[in-house]
PDB file of C-alpha atoms and ligand atoms in Angstrom:
ATOM      1  CA  MET R   1      -5.907  -2.427  12.421  1.00  0.00           C
ATOM      2  CA  SER R   2      -7.376  -5.687  13.825  1.00  0.00           C
ATOM      3  CA  LYS R   3      -3.999  -7.277  12.799  1.00  0.00           C
ATOM      4  CA  GLU R   4      -1.157  -5.796  14.479  1.00  0.00           C
ATOM      5  CA  ARG R   5       1.820  -4.910  12.090  1.00  0.00           C
ATOM      6  CA  THR R   6       4.987  -6.830  13.347  1.00  0.00           C
ATOM      7  CA  PRO R   7       8.137  -5.006  12.103  1.00  0.00           C
ATOM      8  CA  GLY R   8      10.927  -7.206  12.412  1.00  0.00           C
ATOM      9  CA  SER R   9       9.082 -10.398  11.499  1.00  0.00           C
ATOM     10  CA  PHE R  10       9.354 -12.402   8.511  1.00  0.00           C
ATOM     11  CA  GLU R  11      12.365 -10.250   7.448  1.00  0.00           C
ATOM     12  CA  GLU R  12      14.090 -12.778   5.057  1.00  0.00           C
ATOM     13  CA  GLU R  13      10.772 -13.570   3.322  1.00  0.00           C
ATOM     14  CA  LYS R  14      10.037  -9.569   2.995  1.00  0.00           C
ATOM     15  CA  ARG R  15      13.642  -9.254   1.504  1.00  0.00           C
ATOM     16  CA  ALA R  16      13.138 -11.911  -0.891  1.00  0.00           C
ATOM     17  CA  ALA R  17       9.908 -10.554  -2.403  1.00  0.00           C
ATOM     18  CA  GLY R  18      10.852  -7.262  -2.316  1.00  0.00           C
ATOM     19  CA  GLU R  19      14.132  -7.824  -4.115  1.00  0.00           C
ATOM     20  CA  SER R  20      12.285 -10.083  -6.601  1.00  0.00           C
ATOM     21  CA  ALA R  21      10.004  -7.322  -7.735  1.00  0.00           C
ATOM     22  CA  ALA R  22      13.011  -4.879  -7.913  1.00  0.00           C
ATOM     23  CA  ASP R  23      14.180  -7.013 -10.941  1.00  0.00           C
ATOM     24  CA  LEU R  24      11.153  -6.236 -13.011  1.00  0.00           C
ATOM     25  CA  VAL R  25      12.548  -2.669 -13.385  1.00  0.00           C
ATOM     26  CA  GLU R  26      14.297  -1.862 -16.573  1.00  0.00           C
ATOM     27  CA  ASP R  27      16.709   1.096 -17.829  1.00  0.00           C
ATOM     28  CA  GLY R  28      14.481   4.219 -18.511  1.00  0.00           C
ATOM     29  CA  MET R  29      11.572   3.392 -16.388  1.00  0.00           C
ATOM     30  CA  VAL R  30       9.755   5.642 -14.015  1.00  0.00           C
ATOM     31  CA  VAL R  31       8.663   3.629 -10.998  1.00  0.00           C
ATOM     32  CA  GLY R  32       6.148   4.233  -8.330  1.00  0.00           C
ATOM     33  CA  LEU R  33       7.766   3.562  -4.956  1.00  0.00           C
ATOM     34  CA  GLY R  34       5.749   2.068  -2.150  1.00  0.00           C
ATOM     35  CA  THR R  35       5.674   2.423   1.652  1.00  0.00           C
ATOM     36  CA  GLY R  36       6.598  -0.012   4.300  1.00  0.00           C
ATOM     37  CA  SER R  37       9.061  -2.444   5.397  1.00  0.00           C
ATOM     38  CA  THR R  38       8.807  -4.937   2.604  1.00  0.00           C
ATOM     39  CA  VAL R  39       8.933  -2.484  -0.376  1.00  0.00           C
ATOM     40  CA  ALA R  40      11.795  -0.953   1.254  1.00  0.00           C
ATOM     41  CA  TRP R  41      13.835  -3.866   0.287  1.00  0.00           C
ATOM     42  CA  THR R  42      12.752  -3.068  -3.184  1.00  0.00           C
ATOM     43  CA  ILE R  43      13.880   0.355  -2.981  1.00  0.00           C
ATOM     44  CA  ARG R  44      17.200  -0.545  -1.521  1.00  0.00           C
ATOM     45  CA  ARG R  45      17.838  -3.090  -4.351  1.00  0.00           C
ATOM     46  CA  LEU R  46      16.912  -0.570  -6.922  1.00  0.00           C
ATOM     47  CA  GLY R  47      19.362   1.767  -5.316  1.00  0.00           C
ATOM     48  CA  ARG R  48      22.060  -0.829  -5.721  1.00  0.00           C
ATOM     49  CA  ARG R  49      21.268  -1.210  -9.244  1.00  0.00           C
ATOM     50  CA  VAL R  50      21.380   2.402  -9.820  1.00  0.00           C
ATOM     51  CA  GLY R  51      24.727   2.437  -8.224  1.00  0.00           C
ATOM     52  CA  GLU R  52      25.612  -0.208 -10.943  1.00  0.00           C
ATOM     53  CA  GLY R  53      24.404   1.964 -14.080  1.00  0.00           C
ATOM     54  CA  LEU R  54      20.597   1.373 -14.039  1.00  0.00           C
ATOM     55  CA  SER R  55      18.994   4.821 -15.214  1.00  0.00           C
ATOM     56  CA  ILE R  56      15.544   5.099 -13.532  1.00  0.00           C
ATOM     57  CA  GLN R  57      13.263   7.746 -11.786  1.00  0.00           C
ATOM     58  CA  GLY R  58      11.052   6.901  -8.860  1.00  0.00           C
ATOM     59  CA  VAL R  59       7.767   8.607  -7.494  1.00  0.00           C
ATOM     60  CA  ALA R  60       7.578   8.281  -3.719  1.00  0.00           C
ATOM     61  CA  THR R  61       4.386   7.457  -2.064  1.00  0.00           C
ATOM     62  CA  SER R  62       5.360   8.891   1.340  1.00  0.00           C
ATOM     63  CA  TYR R  63       8.113  10.783   3.377  1.00  0.00           C
ATOM     64  CA  GLN R  64       9.201   7.442   4.354  1.00  0.00           C
ATOM     65  CA  SER R  65       9.959   5.953   0.604  1.00  0.00           C
ATOM     66  CA  GLU R  66      11.237   9.349  -0.337  1.00  0.00           C
ATOM     67  CA  ALA R  67      13.654   9.297   2.747  1.00  0.00           C
ATOM     68  CA  ILE R  68      14.695   5.539   1.563  1.00  0.00           C
ATOM     69  CA  ALA R  69      15.051   6.397  -2.025  1.00  0.00           C
ATOM     70  CA  ILE R  70      17.172   9.338  -1.479  1.00  0.00           C
ATOM     71  CA  SER R  71      19.595   7.714   0.697  1.00  0.00           C
ATOM     72  CA  ALA R  72      19.496   4.662  -1.925  1.00  0.00           C
ATOM     73  CA  GLY R  73      20.616   7.027  -4.371  1.00  0.00           C
ATOM     74  CA  ILE R  74      17.272   6.935  -6.613  1.00  0.00           C
ATOM     75  CA  PRO R  75      16.666  10.178  -8.628  1.00  0.00           C
ATOM     76  CA  LEU R  76      13.143  11.210  -7.977  1.00  0.00           C
ATOM     77  CA  THR R  77      10.340  12.817 -10.079  1.00  0.00           C
ATOM     78  CA  THR R  78       6.884  13.723  -9.608  1.00  0.00           C
ATOM     79  CA  LEU R  79       3.500  12.820 -11.072  1.00  0.00           C
ATOM     80  CA  SER R  80       3.264  16.489 -12.481  1.00  0.00           C
ATOM     81  CA  GLN R  81       6.482  15.640 -14.610  1.00  0.00           C
ATOM     82  CA  HIS R  82       5.645  12.099 -15.313  1.00  0.00           C
ATOM     83  CA  PRO R  83       1.803  11.387 -15.118  1.00  0.00           C
ATOM     84  CA  VAL R  84       2.137   7.902 -16.332  1.00  0.00           C
ATOM     85  CA  LEU R  85       4.481   5.602 -14.726  1.00  0.00           C
ATOM     86  CA  ASP R  86       5.822   2.213 -16.106  1.00  0.00           C
ATOM     87  CA  LEU R  87       5.545   0.190 -13.126  1.00  0.00           C
ATOM     88  CA  ALA R  88       4.593   0.553  -9.306  1.00  0.00           C
ATOM     89  CA  ILE R  89       5.581  -1.558  -6.563  1.00  0.00           C
ATOM     90  CA  ASP R  90       4.288  -1.710  -3.164  1.00  0.00           C
ATOM     91  CA  GLY R  91       3.370  -3.784   0.103  1.00  0.00           C
ATOM     92  CA  ALA R  92       0.078  -4.827   1.420  1.00  0.00           C
ATOM     93  CA  ASP R  93      -1.500  -5.836   4.683  1.00  0.00           C
ATOM     94  CA  GLN R  94      -3.530  -8.396   3.496  1.00  0.00           C
ATOM     95  CA  ILE R  95      -4.014  -9.837  -0.154  1.00  0.00           C
ATOM     96  CA  ASP R  96      -7.024 -12.415  -1.003  1.00  0.00           C
ATOM     97  CA  ALA R  97      -7.178 -15.469  -3.426  1.00  0.00           C
ATOM     98  CA  ASP R  98      -8.223 -12.882  -6.439  1.00  0.00           C
ATOM     99  CA  LEU R  99      -5.237 -10.642  -5.447  1.00  0.00           C
ATOM    100  CA  ASN R 100      -7.560  -7.888  -4.078  1.00  0.00           C
ATOM    101  CA  ALA R 101      -5.485  -6.208  -1.185  1.00  0.00           C
ATOM    102  CA  ILE R 102      -6.068  -3.914   1.903  1.00  0.00           C
ATOM    103  CA  LYS R 103      -3.302  -1.502   2.360  1.00  0.00           C
ATOM    104  CA  GLY R 104      -2.592   1.442   4.666  1.00  0.00           C
ATOM    105  CA  GLY R 105      -1.094  -0.125   7.697  1.00  0.00           C
ATOM    106  CA  GLY R 106       1.407   2.771   7.418  1.00  0.00           C
ATOM    107  CA  ALA R 107      -1.413   5.388   6.596  1.00  0.00           C
ATOM    108  CA  ALA R 108       0.106   5.803   3.152  1.00  0.00           C
ATOM    109  CA  HIS R 109      -2.676   4.444   1.116  1.00  0.00           C
ATOM    110  CA  ALA R 110      -4.103   7.754  -0.421  1.00  0.00           C
ATOM    111  CA  ARG R 111      -0.805   8.436  -2.147  1.00  0.00           C
ATOM    112  CA  GLU R 112      -0.299   4.879  -2.733  1.00  0.00           C
ATOM    113  CA  LYS R 113      -3.538   4.638  -4.702  1.00  0.00           C
ATOM    114  CA  VAL R 114      -3.028   7.686  -6.826  1.00  0.00           C
ATOM    115  CA  VAL R 115       0.561   6.060  -7.669  1.00  0.00           C
ATOM    116  CA  ALA R 116      -0.698   2.767  -8.301  1.00  0.00           C
ATOM    117  CA  TYR R 117      -3.385   3.951 -10.594  1.00  0.00           C
ATOM    118  CA  SER R 118      -0.977   6.009 -12.648  1.00  0.00           C
ATOM    119  CA  ALA R 119       0.853   2.931 -13.458  1.00  0.00           C
ATOM    120  CA  ARG R 120       0.754   0.620 -16.398  1.00  0.00           C
ATOM    121  CA  ARG R 121       1.443  -2.141 -14.009  1.00  0.00           C
ATOM    122  CA  PHE R 122       0.828  -2.686 -10.343  1.00  0.00           C
ATOM    123  CA  VAL R 123       2.749  -5.264  -8.416  1.00  0.00           C
ATOM    124  CA  LEU R 124       2.665  -6.077  -4.622  1.00  0.00           C
ATOM    125  CA  VAL R 125       5.374  -7.599  -2.621  1.00  0.00           C
ATOM    126  CA  SER R 126       4.500  -9.493   0.654  1.00  0.00           C
ATOM    127  CA  ASP R 127       5.698 -12.191   2.826  1.00  0.00           C
ATOM    128  CA  ARG R 128       3.214 -15.549   2.783  1.00  0.00           C
ATOM    129  CA  SER R 129       1.554 -14.426   6.066  1.00  0.00           C
ATOM    130  CA  LYS R 130      -0.320 -11.586   4.218  1.00  0.00           C
ATOM    131  CA  HIS R 131      -1.911 -13.994   1.823  1.00  0.00           C
ATOM    132  CA  ALA R 132      -5.587 -14.967   2.809  1.00  0.00           C
ATOM    133  CA  HIS R 133      -8.542 -16.527   1.275  1.00  0.00           C
ATOM    134  CA  CYS R 134     -10.711 -13.697   2.041  1.00  0.00           C
ATOM    135  CA  LEU R 135     -10.348 -10.276   3.225  1.00  0.00           C
ATOM    136  CA  ASP R 136     -10.964  -9.614   6.820  1.00  0.00           C
ATOM    137  CA  VAL R 137      -8.665  -7.155   8.447  1.00  0.00           C
ATOM    138  CA  ALA R 138      -9.713  -3.477   9.241  1.00  0.00           C
ATOM    139  CA  VAL R 139      -9.856  -1.329   6.274  1.00  0.00           C
ATOM    140  CA  PRO R 140      -7.971   1.968   6.762  1.00  0.00           C
ATOM    141  CA  ILE R 141      -9.803   4.922   5.635  1.00  0.00           C
ATOM    142  CA  GLU R 142      -8.255   8.361   5.422  1.00  0.00           C
ATOM    143  CA  VAL R 143     -10.978  11.207   6.037  1.00  0.00           C
ATOM    144  CA  LEU R 144     -10.756  15.141   6.382  1.00  0.00           C
ATOM    145  CA  PRO R 145     -10.668  15.885  10.028  1.00  0.00           C
ATOM    146  CA  PHE R 146     -13.477  17.983   9.383  1.00  0.00           C
ATOM    147  CA  SER R 147     -15.688  15.424   8.564  1.00  0.00           C
ATOM    148  CA  ALA R 148     -14.461  12.665  10.936  1.00  0.00           C
ATOM    149  CA  SER R 149     -17.879  12.695  12.852  1.00  0.00           C
ATOM    150  CA  LEU R 150     -20.078  12.164   9.906  1.00  0.00           C
ATOM    151  CA  ALA R 151     -17.500   9.405   8.372  1.00  0.00           C
ATOM    152  CA  ARG R 152     -17.698   7.589  11.641  1.00  0.00           C
ATOM    153  CA  ARG R 153     -21.505   7.358  11.498  1.00  0.00           C
ATOM    154  CA  TRP R 154     -21.763   6.435   7.823  1.00  0.00           C
ATOM    155  CA  LEU R 155     -19.030   3.893   8.080  1.00  0.00           C
ATOM    156  CA  ALA R 156     -21.082   2.150  10.948  1.00  0.00           C
ATOM    157  CA  ASP R 157     -24.366   2.426   8.641  1.00  0.00           C
ATOM    158  CA  LEU R 158     -22.221   0.532   6.043  1.00  0.00           C
ATOM    159  CA  GLY R 159     -21.777  -2.240   8.724  1.00  0.00           C
ATOM    160  CA  GLY R 160     -18.058  -1.182   9.571  1.00  0.00           C
ATOM    161  CA  ALA R 161     -16.965  -0.683  13.207  1.00  0.00           C
ATOM    162  CA  PRO R 162     -14.645   2.515  12.929  1.00  0.00           C
ATOM    163  CA  THR R 163     -11.654   2.883  15.231  1.00  0.00           C
ATOM    164  CA  LEU R 164      -9.864   6.282  14.966  1.00  0.00           C
ATOM    165  CA  ARG R 165      -6.092   5.419  14.709  1.00  0.00           C
ATOM    166  CA  GLN R 166      -4.005   6.844  17.558  1.00  0.00           C
ATOM    167  CA  GLY R 167      -0.451   7.919  17.476  1.00  0.00           C
ATOM    168  CA  ARG R 168       2.354   6.234  19.010  1.00  0.00           C
ATOM    169  CA  MET R 169       5.106   8.702  20.716  1.00  0.00           C
ATOM    170  CA  LYS R 170       2.304  11.248  19.662  1.00  0.00           C
ATOM    171  CA  ASP R 171      -0.867  12.116  21.992  1.00  0.00           C
ATOM    172  CA  GLY R 172      -4.017  12.021  19.876  1.00  0.00           C
ATOM    173  CA  PRO R 173      -4.696  10.789  16.508  1.00  0.00           C
ATOM    174  CA  VAL R 174      -2.519   9.708  13.724  1.00  0.00           C
ATOM    175  CA  ILE R 175      -2.172  12.664  11.117  1.00  0.00           C
ATOM    176  CA  THR R 176      -1.207  11.367   7.696  1.00  0.00           C
ATOM    177  CA  ASP R 177       1.180  12.702   5.244  1.00  0.00           C
ATOM    178  CA  ASN R 178      -1.689  14.734   4.043  1.00  0.00           C
ATOM    179  CA  GLY R 179      -2.809  16.170   7.118  1.00  0.00           C
ATOM    180  CA  ASN R 180      -5.965  13.778   7.563  1.00  0.00           C
ATOM    181  CA  PHE R 181      -7.128  11.082  10.076  1.00  0.00           C
ATOM    182  CA  VAL R 182      -7.530   7.466   9.664  1.00  0.00           C
ATOM    183  CA  PHE R 183     -10.272   5.279  10.677  1.00  0.00           C
ATOM    184  CA  ASP R 184      -9.482   1.620  10.853  1.00  0.00           C
ATOM    185  CA  THR R 185     -12.880   0.003   9.962  1.00  0.00           C
ATOM    186  CA  ASP R 186     -13.695  -3.632  10.534  1.00  0.00           C
ATOM    187  CA  PHE R 187     -16.200  -4.910   8.054  1.00  0.00           C
ATOM    188  CA  GLY R 188     -15.544  -8.691   9.067  1.00  0.00           C
ATOM    189  CA  LYS R 189     -15.267 -10.851   5.993  1.00  0.00           C
ATOM    190  CA  ILE R 190     -15.204  -8.668   2.539  1.00  0.00           C
ATOM    191  CA  THR R 191     -16.564 -10.629  -0.105  1.00  0.00           C
ATOM    192  CA  ASP R 192     -17.101  -7.662  -2.457  1.00  0.00           C
ATOM    193  CA  PRO R 193     -14.062  -5.498  -1.908  1.00  0.00           C
ATOM    194  CA  GLU R 194     -14.926  -3.456  -5.258  1.00  0.00           C
ATOM    195  CA  GLY R 195     -18.481  -2.611  -4.052  1.00  0.00           C
ATOM    196  CA  LEU R 196     -17.386  -1.868  -0.707  1.00  0.00           C
ATOM    197  CA  GLY R 197     -14.861   0.431  -1.855  1.00  0.00           C
ATOM    198  CA  MET R 198     -17.345   2.433  -4.048  1.00  0.00           C
ATOM    199  CA  ARG R 199     -19.789   2.635  -1.019  1.00  0.00           C
ATOM    200  CA  ILE R 200     -16.890   4.120   1.270  1.00  0.00           C
ATOM    201  CA  SER R 201     -15.959   6.536  -1.383  1.00  0.00           C
ATOM    202  CA  SER R 202     -19.209   7.898  -1.461  1.00  0.00           C
ATOM    203  CA  ILE R 203     -19.168   9.274   2.069  1.00  0.00           C
ATOM    204  CA  PRO R 204     -18.437  13.204   2.019  1.00  0.00           C
ATOM    205  CA  GLY R 205     -15.048  13.875   3.300  1.00  0.00           C
ATOM    206  CA  VAL R 206     -13.480  10.269   2.839  1.00  0.00           C
ATOM    207  CA  VAL R 207     -10.190  10.968   0.992  1.00  0.00           C
ATOM    208  CA  GLU R 208      -9.263   7.355   0.284  1.00  0.00           C
ATOM    209  CA  HIS R 209      -9.856   3.708   1.576  1.00  0.00           C
ATOM    210  CA  GLY R 210      -7.172   0.976   1.485  1.00  0.00           C
ATOM    211  CA  LEU R 211      -9.132  -1.555  -0.578  1.00  0.00           C
ATOM    212  CA  PHE R 212      -7.038  -1.924  -3.783  1.00  0.00           C
ATOM    213  CA  THR R 213      -8.612  -3.930  -6.406  1.00  0.00           C
ATOM    214  CA  ASN R 214      -6.172  -3.038  -9.625  1.00  0.00           C
ATOM    215  CA  VAL R 215      -3.327  -5.426  -8.439  1.00  0.00           C
ATOM    216  CA  ASP R 216      -1.701  -7.175 -11.644  1.00  0.00           C
ATOM    217  CA  GLU R 217       0.959  -9.288  -9.966  1.00  0.00           C
ATOM    218  CA  LEU R 218       1.922 -10.493  -6.390  1.00  0.00           C
ATOM    219  CA  HIS R 219       5.492 -11.499  -5.505  1.00  0.00           C
ATOM    220  CA  VAL R 220       4.906 -13.753  -2.320  1.00  0.00           C
ATOM    221  CA  ALA R 221       7.697 -15.301  -0.336  1.00  0.00           C
ATOM    222  CA  ASP R 222       7.884 -18.056   2.256  1.00  0.00           C
ATOM    223  CA  SER R 223      10.748 -20.094   3.332  1.00  0.00           C
ATOM    224  CA  GLY R 224      10.758 -22.003   0.015  1.00  0.00           C
ATOM    225  CA  GLY R 225      11.354 -19.029  -2.303  1.00  0.00           C
ATOM    226  CA  VAL R 226       9.343 -16.282  -3.960  1.00  0.00           C
ATOM    227  CA  GLN R 227       6.144 -17.240  -6.084  1.00  0.00           C
ATOM    228  CA  ILE R 228       4.710 -14.975  -8.749  1.00  0.00           C
ATOM    229  CA  LEU R 229       0.924 -14.674  -8.871  1.00  0.00           C
ATOM    230  CA  ARG R 230      -0.750 -12.707 -11.780  1.00  0.00           C
ATOM    231  CA  ARG R 231      -4.326 -11.880 -11.967  1.00  0.00           C
ATOM    232  CA  GLY R 232      -6.299 -14.639 -13.819  1.00  0.00           C
TER     233      GLY R 232
HETATM  234  C1  LIG Z 301       1.559   1.582   4.018  1.00  0.00           C
HETATM  235  C2  LIG Z 301       1.124   0.196   3.494  1.00  0.00           C
HETATM  236  C3  LIG Z 301       2.163  -0.562   3.489  1.00  0.00           C
HETATM  237  O1  LIG Z 301       2.514  -1.113   2.084  1.00  0.00           O
HETATM  238  C4  LIG Z 301       1.567  -2.010   4.014  1.00  0.00           C
HETATM  239  O2  LIG Z 301       1.218  -1.476   5.441  1.00  0.00           O
HETATM  240  C5  LIG Z 301       2.592  -3.073   4.268  1.00  0.00           C
HETATM  241  O3  LIG Z 301       3.729  -2.679   4.915  1.00  0.00           O
HETATM  242  P1  LIG Z 301       4.826  -3.788   5.604  1.00  0.00           P
HETATM  243  O4  LIG Z 301       5.452  -4.093   4.122  1.00  0.00           O
HETATM  244  O5  LIG Z 301       5.786  -3.015   6.443  1.00  0.00           O
HETATM  245  O6  LIG Z 301       3.959  -4.829   6.169  1.00  0.00           O
HETATM  246  O7  LIG Z 301       0.076   0.126   2.804  1.00  0.00           O
HETATM  247  O8  LIG Z 301       0.534   2.364   3.924  1.00  0.00           O
END
């Protein structure tokens, strides 16, 4: 990513935004559980509500969210059992003024997108630092390792500058939960996220890109509290 993730920063704001969205969840719902440090606050709050008697099921978007949900005591289910979710809640790396988002800082965006599009309502949670006028951070693009050379050339043809994401505490590239590579691809300012997303998806071997244009609602927090923005 062109912007480094800063775990530990804005923790109070992340907590406020994450917990605010947890209050949207009602008894009987099946809920998509996103990945990352902000939505982790949502999942932990939901776990406390389950402990108080709330009856829900969750669909995890990664090994990370599965582990947090299990330790929080949230019963898990699958998309095979519940193909339509009541609500999905997730974090983001950047969100523009029209609530388009870039996700995938944790390389979980492929499953996150499937879960988001399986939900009747898709809600993002973030601290204010993620909110920008225009999207301009690198777009994570998950590709089959077999197609990495082709994808690199075609992403460059689309005007992108792809960088193969490297592991930390692991030599070589990051391998996603699905066994694939990720190219963080800098396109500069993105004025047409939907159009760019369609062009990226047309590359053979691209599994999923991190442009999300289906966000219904954003819970964004700063030191003054949580603001709720809805797609206009
Ligand atoms: C994972 C994601 C995360 O939701 C995104 O990176 C935000 O993470 P955090 O809340 O830790 O900043 O898309 O693939």
